Each structure stands twice: as structure tokens, then as C-alpha cells.
Coordinates of C-alpha atoms in Angstrom, one line a residue:
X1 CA 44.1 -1.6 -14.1
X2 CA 43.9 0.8 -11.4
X3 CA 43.4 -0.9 -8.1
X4 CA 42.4 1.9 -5.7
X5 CA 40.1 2.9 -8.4
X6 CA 38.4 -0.5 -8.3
X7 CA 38.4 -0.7 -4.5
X8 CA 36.6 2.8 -4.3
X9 CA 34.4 2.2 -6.9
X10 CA 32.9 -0.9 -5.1
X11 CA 32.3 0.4 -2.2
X12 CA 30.3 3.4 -4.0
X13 CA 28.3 0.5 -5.6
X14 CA 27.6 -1.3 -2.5
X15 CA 26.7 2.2 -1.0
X16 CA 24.0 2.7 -3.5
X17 CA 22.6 -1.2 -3.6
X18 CA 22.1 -1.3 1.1
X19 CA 20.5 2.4 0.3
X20 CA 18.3 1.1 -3.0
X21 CA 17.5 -3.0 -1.9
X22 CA 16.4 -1.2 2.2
X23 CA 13.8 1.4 0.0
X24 CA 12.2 -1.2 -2.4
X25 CA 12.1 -3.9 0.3
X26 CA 10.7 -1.3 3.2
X27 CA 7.9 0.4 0.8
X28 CA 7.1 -3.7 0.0
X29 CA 6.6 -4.3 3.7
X30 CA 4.7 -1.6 4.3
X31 CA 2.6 -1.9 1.7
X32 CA 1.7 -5.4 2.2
X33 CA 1.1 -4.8 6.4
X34 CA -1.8 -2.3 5.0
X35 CA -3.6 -5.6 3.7
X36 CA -6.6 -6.8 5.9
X37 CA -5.7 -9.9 7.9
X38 CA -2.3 -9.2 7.3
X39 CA -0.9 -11.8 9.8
X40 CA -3.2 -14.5 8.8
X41 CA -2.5 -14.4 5.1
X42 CA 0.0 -16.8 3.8
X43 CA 1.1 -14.5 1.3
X44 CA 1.8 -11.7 3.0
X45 CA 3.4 -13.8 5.5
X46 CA 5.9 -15.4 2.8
X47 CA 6.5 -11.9 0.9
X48 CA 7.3 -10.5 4.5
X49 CA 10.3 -13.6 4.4
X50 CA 11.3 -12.8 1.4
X51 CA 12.0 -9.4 2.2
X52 CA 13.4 -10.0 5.9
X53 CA 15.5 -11.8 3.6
X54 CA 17.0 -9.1 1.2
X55 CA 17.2 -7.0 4.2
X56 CA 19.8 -9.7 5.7
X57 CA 21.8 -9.0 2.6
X58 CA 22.2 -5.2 3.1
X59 CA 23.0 -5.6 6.9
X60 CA 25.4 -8.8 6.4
X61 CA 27.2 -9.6 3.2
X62 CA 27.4 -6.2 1.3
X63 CA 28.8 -4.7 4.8
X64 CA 31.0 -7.4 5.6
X65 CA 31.5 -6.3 1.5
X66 CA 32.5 -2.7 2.4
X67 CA 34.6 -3.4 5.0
X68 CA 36.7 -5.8 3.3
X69 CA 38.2 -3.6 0.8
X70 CA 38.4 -0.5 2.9
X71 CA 41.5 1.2 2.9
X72 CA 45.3 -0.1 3.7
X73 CA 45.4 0.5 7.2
X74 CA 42.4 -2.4 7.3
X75 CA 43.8 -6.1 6.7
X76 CA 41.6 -8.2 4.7
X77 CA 43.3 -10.8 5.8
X78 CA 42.5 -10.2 9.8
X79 CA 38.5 -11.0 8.7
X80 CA 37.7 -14.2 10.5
X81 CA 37.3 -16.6 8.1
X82 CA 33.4 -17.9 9.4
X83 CA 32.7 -14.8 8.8
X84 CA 33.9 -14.3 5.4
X85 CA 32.5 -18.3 4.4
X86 CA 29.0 -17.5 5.9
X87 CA 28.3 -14.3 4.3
X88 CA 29.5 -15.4 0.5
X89 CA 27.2 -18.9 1.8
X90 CA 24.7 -16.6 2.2
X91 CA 24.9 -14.4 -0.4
X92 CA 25.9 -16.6 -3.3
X93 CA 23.7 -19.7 -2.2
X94 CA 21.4 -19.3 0.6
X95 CA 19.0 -16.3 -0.3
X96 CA 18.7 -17.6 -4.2
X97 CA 17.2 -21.2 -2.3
X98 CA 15.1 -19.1 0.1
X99 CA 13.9 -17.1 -2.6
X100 CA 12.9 -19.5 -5.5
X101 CA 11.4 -22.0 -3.5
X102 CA 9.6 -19.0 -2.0
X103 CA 8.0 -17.9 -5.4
X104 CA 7.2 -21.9 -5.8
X105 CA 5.2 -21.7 -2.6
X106 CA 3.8 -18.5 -3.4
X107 CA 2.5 -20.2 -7.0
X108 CA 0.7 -23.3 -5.0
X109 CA -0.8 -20.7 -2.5
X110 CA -2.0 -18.7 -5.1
X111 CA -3.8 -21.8 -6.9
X112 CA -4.8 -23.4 -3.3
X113 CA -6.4 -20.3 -2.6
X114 CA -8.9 -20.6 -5.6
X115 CA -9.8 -24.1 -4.6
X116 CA -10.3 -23.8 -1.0
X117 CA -12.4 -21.2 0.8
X118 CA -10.6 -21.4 3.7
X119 CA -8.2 -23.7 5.1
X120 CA -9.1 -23.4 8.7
X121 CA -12.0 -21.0 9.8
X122 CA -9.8 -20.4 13.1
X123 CA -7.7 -17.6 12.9
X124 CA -5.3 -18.9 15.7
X125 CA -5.3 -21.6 13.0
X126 CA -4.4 -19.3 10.1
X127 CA -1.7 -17.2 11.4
X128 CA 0.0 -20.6 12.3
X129 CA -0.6 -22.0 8.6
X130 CA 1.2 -18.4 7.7
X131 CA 3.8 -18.8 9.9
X132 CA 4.8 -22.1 9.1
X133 CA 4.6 -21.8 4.9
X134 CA 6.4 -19.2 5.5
X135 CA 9.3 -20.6 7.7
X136 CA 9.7 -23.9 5.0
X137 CA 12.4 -22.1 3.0
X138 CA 14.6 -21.3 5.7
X139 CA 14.1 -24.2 7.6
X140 CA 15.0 -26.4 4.6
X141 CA 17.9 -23.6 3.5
X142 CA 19.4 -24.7 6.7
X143 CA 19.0 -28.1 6.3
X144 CA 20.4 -28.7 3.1
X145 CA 22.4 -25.4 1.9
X146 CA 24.2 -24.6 4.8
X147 CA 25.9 -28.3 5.1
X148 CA 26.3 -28.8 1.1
X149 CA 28.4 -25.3 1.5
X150 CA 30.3 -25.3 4.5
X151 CA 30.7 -28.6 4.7
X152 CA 34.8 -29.8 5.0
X153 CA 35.9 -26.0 5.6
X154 CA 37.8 -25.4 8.4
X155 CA 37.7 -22.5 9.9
X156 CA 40.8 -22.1 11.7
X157 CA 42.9 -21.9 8.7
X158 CA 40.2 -21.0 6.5
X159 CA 41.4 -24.1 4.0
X160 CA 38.4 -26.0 1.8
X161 CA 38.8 -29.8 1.2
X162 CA 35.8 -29.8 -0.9
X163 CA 35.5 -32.0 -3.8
X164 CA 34.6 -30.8 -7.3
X165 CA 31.3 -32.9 -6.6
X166 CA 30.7 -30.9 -3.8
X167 CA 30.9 -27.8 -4.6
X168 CA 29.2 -28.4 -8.3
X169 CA 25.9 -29.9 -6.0
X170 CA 26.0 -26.7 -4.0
X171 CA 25.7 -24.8 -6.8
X172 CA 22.9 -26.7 -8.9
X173 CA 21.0 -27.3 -5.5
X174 CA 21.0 -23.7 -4.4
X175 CA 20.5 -21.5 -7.5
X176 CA 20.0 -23.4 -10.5
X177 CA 16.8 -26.1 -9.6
X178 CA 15.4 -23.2 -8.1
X179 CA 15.0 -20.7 -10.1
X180 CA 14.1 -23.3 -12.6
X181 CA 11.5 -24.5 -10.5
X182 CA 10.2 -21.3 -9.6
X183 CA 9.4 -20.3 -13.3
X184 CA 8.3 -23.5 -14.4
X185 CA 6.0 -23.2 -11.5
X186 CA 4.8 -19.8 -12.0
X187 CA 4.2 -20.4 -16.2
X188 CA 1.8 -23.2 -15.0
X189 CA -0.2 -21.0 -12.6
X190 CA 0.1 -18.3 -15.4
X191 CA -1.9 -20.8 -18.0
X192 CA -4.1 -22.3 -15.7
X193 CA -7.7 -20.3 -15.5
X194 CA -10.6 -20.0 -13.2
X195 CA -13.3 -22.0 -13.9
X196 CA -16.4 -20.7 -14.5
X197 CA -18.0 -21.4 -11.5
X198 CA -15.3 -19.6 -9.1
X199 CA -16.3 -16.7 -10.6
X200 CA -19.1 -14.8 -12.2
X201 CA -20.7 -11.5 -13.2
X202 CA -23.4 -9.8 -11.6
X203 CA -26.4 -8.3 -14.1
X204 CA -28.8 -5.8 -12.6
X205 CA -32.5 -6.8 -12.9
X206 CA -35.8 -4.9 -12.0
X207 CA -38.8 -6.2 -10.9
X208 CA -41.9 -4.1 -11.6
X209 CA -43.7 -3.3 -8.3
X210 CA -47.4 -2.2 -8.0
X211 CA -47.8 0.1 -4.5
X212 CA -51.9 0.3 -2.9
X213 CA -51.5 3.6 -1.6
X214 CA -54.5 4.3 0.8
X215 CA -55.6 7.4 2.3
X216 CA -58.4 8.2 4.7
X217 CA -58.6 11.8 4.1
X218 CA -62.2 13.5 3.8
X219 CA -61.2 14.8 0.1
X220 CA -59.9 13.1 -2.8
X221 CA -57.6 16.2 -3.6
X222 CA -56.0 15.4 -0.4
X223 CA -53.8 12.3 -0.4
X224 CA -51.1 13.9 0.6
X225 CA -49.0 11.9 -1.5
X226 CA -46.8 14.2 -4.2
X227 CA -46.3 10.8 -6.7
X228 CA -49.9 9.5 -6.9
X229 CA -51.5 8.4 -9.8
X230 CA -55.4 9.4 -10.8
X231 CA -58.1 7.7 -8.9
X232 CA -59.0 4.1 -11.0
X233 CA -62.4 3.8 -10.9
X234 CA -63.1 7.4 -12.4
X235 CA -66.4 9.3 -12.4
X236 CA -70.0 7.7 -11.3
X237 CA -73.1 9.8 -11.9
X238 CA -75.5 10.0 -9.0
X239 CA -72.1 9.5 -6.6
X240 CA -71.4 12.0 -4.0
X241 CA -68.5 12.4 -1.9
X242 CA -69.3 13.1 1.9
X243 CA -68.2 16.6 3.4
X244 CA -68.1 15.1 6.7
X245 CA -68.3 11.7 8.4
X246 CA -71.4 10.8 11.2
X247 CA -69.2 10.4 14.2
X248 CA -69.6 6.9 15.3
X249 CA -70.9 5.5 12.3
X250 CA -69.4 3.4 9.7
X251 CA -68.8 4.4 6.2
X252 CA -70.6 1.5 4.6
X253 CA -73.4 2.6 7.0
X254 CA -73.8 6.4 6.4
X255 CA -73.6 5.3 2.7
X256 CA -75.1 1.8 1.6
X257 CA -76.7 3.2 -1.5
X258 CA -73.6 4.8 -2.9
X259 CA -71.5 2.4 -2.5
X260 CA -73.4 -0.2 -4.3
X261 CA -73.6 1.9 -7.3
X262 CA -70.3 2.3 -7.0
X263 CA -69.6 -1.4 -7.1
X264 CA -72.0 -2.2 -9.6
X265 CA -70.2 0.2 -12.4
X266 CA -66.6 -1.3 -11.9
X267 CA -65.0 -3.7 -14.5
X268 CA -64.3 -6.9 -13.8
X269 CA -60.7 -7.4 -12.7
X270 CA -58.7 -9.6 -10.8
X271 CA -59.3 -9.6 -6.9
X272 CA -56.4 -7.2 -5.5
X273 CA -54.6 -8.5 -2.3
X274 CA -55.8 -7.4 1.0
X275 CA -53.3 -5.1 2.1
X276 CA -55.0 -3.2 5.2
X277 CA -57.2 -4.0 7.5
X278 CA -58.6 -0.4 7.5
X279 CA -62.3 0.4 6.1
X280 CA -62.6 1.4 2.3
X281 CA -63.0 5.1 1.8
X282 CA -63.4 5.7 -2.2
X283 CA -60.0 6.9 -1.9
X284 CA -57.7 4.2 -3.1
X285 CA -55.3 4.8 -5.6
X286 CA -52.8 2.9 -7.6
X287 CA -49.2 4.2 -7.7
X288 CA -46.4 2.3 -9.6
X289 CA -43.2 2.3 -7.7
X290 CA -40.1 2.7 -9.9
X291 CA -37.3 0.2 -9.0
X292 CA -34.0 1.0 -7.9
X293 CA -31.5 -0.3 -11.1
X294 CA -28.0 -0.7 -9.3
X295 CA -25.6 0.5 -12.0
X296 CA -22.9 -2.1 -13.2
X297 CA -19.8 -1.1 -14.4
X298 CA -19.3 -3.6 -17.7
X299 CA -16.3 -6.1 -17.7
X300 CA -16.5 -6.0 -13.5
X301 CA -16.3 -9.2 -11.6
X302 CA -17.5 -9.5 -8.3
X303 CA -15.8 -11.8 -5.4
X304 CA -18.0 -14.6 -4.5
X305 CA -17.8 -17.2 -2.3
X306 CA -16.4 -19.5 -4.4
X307 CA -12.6 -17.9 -4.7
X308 CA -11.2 -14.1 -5.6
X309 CA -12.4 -12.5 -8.4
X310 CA -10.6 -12.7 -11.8
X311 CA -8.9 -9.9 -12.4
X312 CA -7.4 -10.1 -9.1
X313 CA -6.1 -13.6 -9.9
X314 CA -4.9 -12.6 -13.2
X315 CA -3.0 -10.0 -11.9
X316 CA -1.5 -12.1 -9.2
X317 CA -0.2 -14.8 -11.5
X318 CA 1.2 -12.2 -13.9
X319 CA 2.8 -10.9 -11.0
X320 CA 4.6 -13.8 -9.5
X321 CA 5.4 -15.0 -13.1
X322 CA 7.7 -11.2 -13.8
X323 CA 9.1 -12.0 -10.9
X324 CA 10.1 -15.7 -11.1
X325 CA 11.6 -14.4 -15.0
X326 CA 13.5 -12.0 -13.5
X327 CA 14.7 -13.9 -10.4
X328 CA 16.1 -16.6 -13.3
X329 CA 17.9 -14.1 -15.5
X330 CA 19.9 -12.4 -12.7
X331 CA 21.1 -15.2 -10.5
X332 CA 21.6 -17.8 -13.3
X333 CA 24.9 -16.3 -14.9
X334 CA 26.4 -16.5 -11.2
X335 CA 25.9 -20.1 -11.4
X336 CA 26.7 -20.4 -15.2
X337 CA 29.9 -18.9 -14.2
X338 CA 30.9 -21.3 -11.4
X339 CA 30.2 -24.2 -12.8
X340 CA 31.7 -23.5 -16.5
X341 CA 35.2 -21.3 -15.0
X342 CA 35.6 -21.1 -11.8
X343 CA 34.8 -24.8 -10.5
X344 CA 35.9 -26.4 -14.1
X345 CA 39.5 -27.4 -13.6
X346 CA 40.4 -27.3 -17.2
X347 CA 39.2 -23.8 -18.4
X348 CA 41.6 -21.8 -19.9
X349 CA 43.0 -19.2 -17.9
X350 CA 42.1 -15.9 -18.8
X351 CA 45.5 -13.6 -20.0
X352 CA 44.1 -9.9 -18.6
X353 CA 43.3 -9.8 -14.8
X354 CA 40.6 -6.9 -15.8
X355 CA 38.5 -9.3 -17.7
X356 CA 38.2 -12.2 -15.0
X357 CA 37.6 -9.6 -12.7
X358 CA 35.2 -7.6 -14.9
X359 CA 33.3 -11.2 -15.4
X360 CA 33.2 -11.6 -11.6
X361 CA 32.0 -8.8 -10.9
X362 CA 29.6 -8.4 -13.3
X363 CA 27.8 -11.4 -12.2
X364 CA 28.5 -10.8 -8.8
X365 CA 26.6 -7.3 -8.9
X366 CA 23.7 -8.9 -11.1
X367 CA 22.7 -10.8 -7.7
X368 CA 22.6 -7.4 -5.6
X369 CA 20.6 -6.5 -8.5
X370 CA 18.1 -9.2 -8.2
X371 CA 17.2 -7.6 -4.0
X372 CA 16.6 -4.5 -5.7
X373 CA 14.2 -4.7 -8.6
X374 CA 12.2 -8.3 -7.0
X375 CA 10.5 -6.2 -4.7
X376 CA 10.3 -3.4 -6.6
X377 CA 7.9 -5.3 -9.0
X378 CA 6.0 -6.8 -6.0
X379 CA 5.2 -3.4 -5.0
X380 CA 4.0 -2.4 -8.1
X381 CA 1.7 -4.9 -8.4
X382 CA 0.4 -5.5 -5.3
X383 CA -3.1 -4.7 -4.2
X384 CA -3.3 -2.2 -2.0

């Protein structure tokens, strides 16, 4: 077992991990403050939290990480010892709270914003909804966590009086319930489906129109209307057209006789609707007027009032449940390993000092681990 090896080696890893957990978690931010309503959204106001929150880690506990095993001329030992309890707190306990009962949240937001159209139509209103949903996993991290962890340390000598109770409820509090809860929370928004009345599909339909197109013009060649149908009431023998109109007479007047005989040869159809006020000037015409067929893409769902659309939500809830899966498999073993070696007072000690610390470790970067690829997938997936 080479020791400066090791020490070198870590801080290369914890290099790598501040560099790799501030890319995922900035593109994250930055892709979610591109979303409309940004500050009023509850979502985007927890995901923000959430990744505030893996930020913390790079600037607290991995550097307060580095510096610890920097080279001999730096004493570990010289670290004050509040602020070598409150970053491993942090690290190993507080963030895995924040985070699952984050995902939890974001589930019932998720499903509550199906159900409601809108929780408050202020948007004063909304950003303080945001704010405060939010804000509940901190402010209950602090409430709970903090005390369960640091609770009978003191500080001066940096000596723990904790029982085994204690510190077993610290670590089933803060990881295990969860991350459980978080999955089992995200499988039950993953099976539950719209119902049909949140969503539905729009169908293009046409409605036949019939256009009266009238014109007064002193020739029936001249309509002056490229799209015009024939004249309807075709040719009448004995029928002449006028060259030009008697100034200050009406057309029925210049030409009573035609216009009964014009009259009396027509079919009998149903009475058309008035649809000008204008004299009649044997120069109507019918012209049918082709709708205008939006074009629908097949298998696309529109938003309506009633909630988001359901591909939207589908991908949401697939979303939040890859994320919950793999929030579980990377924090759990930290906790499986506290609670079966290093808080169980009759495990067998381990011969080889490379395989506890390989075991550590390995557990120990799995939770670094976790900062990185969470956000990563919350990127991917988002909306924008």
C-alpha cells in the first residue's frame, strides 16, 4: 500500500468530480432559467435547490477534501474539528435528505400539476408557492439532520459521545427512508396516467362553404374574379344584355320585360340568403370556396386547458423516476456500509488495511458520483 500514491490519487479524483459535478449542475441551471415563468414554476424552482445544492458540495466538502490530505508540510490534525464534522454532516447525510425528499416533492408537483390549473392566478402568489416548496427540504434538513448528526460532539476536542442509537437513526433518517421514499414515490407517479379528459387530440374538419360573388360590371366577361364559376342560370332566348345603362334609371326600369322572362325560365330552388343590399344585375355567380384543412401531425397531442399534454407528462415522470433509481443505487451502499461495518460493534475486523480502505472509498466516491450524473440526466431530459 503506497500511501503518497493514495493521497495523490484522491486529490486527482476530487479534481476531476468539483470540475465534472460544476459542468452538469451549471448546463442544468441554465437550461432550466430558459423556461418561461421560470421563477414562478415550482419545478424549476426545486431543481434550481437541488443543484445550489451539489454546487455546495464542490465548494465545501470535496475542498475541505483536498486540503486535508495535501502534502506533509499541511497537518490534518490543525483542521478545526466543526469544520471537519460539518462538511462529512453535510456530505454523508445532509444533501442525500435534501435531495430525496426533493425528488418526493418534485413527484407530487408533477401529479398536482395535472389536477389543478393553477394554484393561485397571482404571480406574486406563485413565485412565493415556488419559493417555499422549494425551501421545505432544507428547512426540515436543518431541523432534523443537523441535530440527529451533531448532536453530543464537542467540538473543542473533537470527541463523539454518541450512542449506537444515535448514530444508526442518523443514518436511516438521512439516506435510507429517503431514497426509498423518493422511488417509491416516483414508480407511483410513473403508473399513474392522465385521464382522458386532461388531454385529447385535435382532428381537422372542413366545412363546405358556398361564396355569392356579385359583380356590377356592364359585361358578363368581366367579373374580374380569376376563380369564378359559370353564370347559373345559363342562356334565355329573346334575352339581351345592355351595352350601356340609362343614367338615372334603375335596372328593373330600363328592363321590365327581360327580366321577367328571365324569372319566369328559372327552376325552382330554394330561396338564397340576402347577402347585399345592392340591385340585381344578371351578373351573379356561384363560386365554391375551398376550405383551409390545417394539417395534423398523427400521434400529436395538444395542451388544453385541462393539464399539459401527454407526452410531456410521460416524459416528465420517466424522468424523475431515472433519477430517483439512480439517486437509490449510489447513496444506499454508503449507508449499507455504516450500518453493517462501521457502526456494528461486532463485525469482524478486516486483516488488509487496503481493503477497508478500498470499501471506504469506493462508497465514499459513489456519492460524489451521484452530484455528477443526477443532473446530468435532468438535462437530458428537460424541455427546453
Amino acid at each position: 500500500f503506497n500511501e503518497h500514491v493514495y493521497i495523490w490519487t484522491t486529490i486527482a479524483l476530487c479534481i476531476i468530480f468539483i470540475l465534472l459535478i460544476l459542468l452538469s449542475n451549471a448546463l442544468l441551471i441554465w437550461k432550466n432559467a430558459r423556461e418561461l415563468d421560470f421563477y414562478s414554476r415550482p419545478k424549476n424552482q426545486i431543481i434550481l435547490s437541488l443543484a445550489i445544492g451539489d454546487i455546495i458540495v464542490v465548494l465545501f466538502p470535496l475542498s475541505v477534501l483536498v486540503r486535508n490530505f495535501l502534502p506533509e508540510d499541511y497537518q490534518p490534525n490543525l483542521m478545526s474539528c466543526s469544520l471537519a464534522k460539518t462538511s462529512e454532516t453535510y456530505m454523508r447525510f445532509l444533501l442525500h435528505f435534501v435531495y430525496g425528499l426533493g425528488l418526493v416533492i418534485l413527484a407530487i408537483e408533477l401529479l398536482c400539476r395535472n389536477k389543478i390549473h393553477d394554484m393561485t392566478a397571482d404571480k406574486t402568489g406563485k413565485i412565493f408557492v415556488s419559493i417555499v416548496l422549494s425551501a421545505i427540504p432544507w428547512l426540515l434538513g436543518l431541523i432534523f439532520v443537523l441535530p440527529l448528526c451533531l448532536a453530543n460532539i464537542d467540538m473543542t476536542t473533537c470527541s463523539s459521545v454518541q450512542t449506537l442509537d444515535q448514530a444508526e437513526a442518523a443514518v436511516v433518517i438521512s439516506v435510507i427512508l429517503p431514497a426509498c421514499a423518493a422511488v417509491v414515490m416516483c414508480i407511483v407517479v410513473y403508473c399513474h396516467e392522465l385521464p382522458p379528459a386532461q388531454y385529447q387530440q385535435t382532428t381537422a374538419t372542413s366545412t363546405p362553404m358556398v361564396t355569392i360573388m356579385t359583380s356590377h360590371s356592364n359585361s358578363p366577361l368581366q367579373s374580374g374574379r380569376g376563380f369564378t364559376a359559370a353564370p347559373t342560370f345559363g342562356y334565355h332566348p329573346g334575352y339581351q344584355y345592355p351595352q350601356q345603362p340609362i343614367p338615372g334609371q334603375h335596372p328593373l326600369q330600363q328592363y321590365p320585360q327581360q327580366m321577367k322572362n328571365f324569372q319566369a325560365n328559372q327552376p325552382c330552388v330554394a330561396e338564397q340568403p340576402n347577402v347585399a343590399q345592392q340591385p340585381l344585375v344578371a351578373q351573379q355567380y356561384y363560386a365554391t370556396q375551398q376550405p383551409y384543412v390545417a394539417q395534423q401531425p398523427h400521434g400529436l397531442y395538444v395542451q388544453n386547458d385541462a393539464g399539459i399534454t401527454l407526452s410531456k407528462y410521460r416524459r416528465e415522470k420517466s424522468r424523475l423516476l431515472a433519477v430517483a433509481i439512480v439517486f437509490f443505487l449510489l447513496v444506499v451502499p454508503q449507508a449499507i456500509y455504516q450500518l453493517s461495518y462501521a457502526l456494528n460493534p461486532t463485525r469482524t475486523k478486516m486483516e488488509r488495511r487496503i481493503t477497508a480502505t478500498a470499501i471506504h472509498d469506493f462508497v465514499l466516491w459513489l456519492m460524489v458520483i451521484r452530484s455528477f450524473v443526477t443532473p446530468l440526466i435532468m438535462y437530458c431530459y428537460s424541455d427546453v
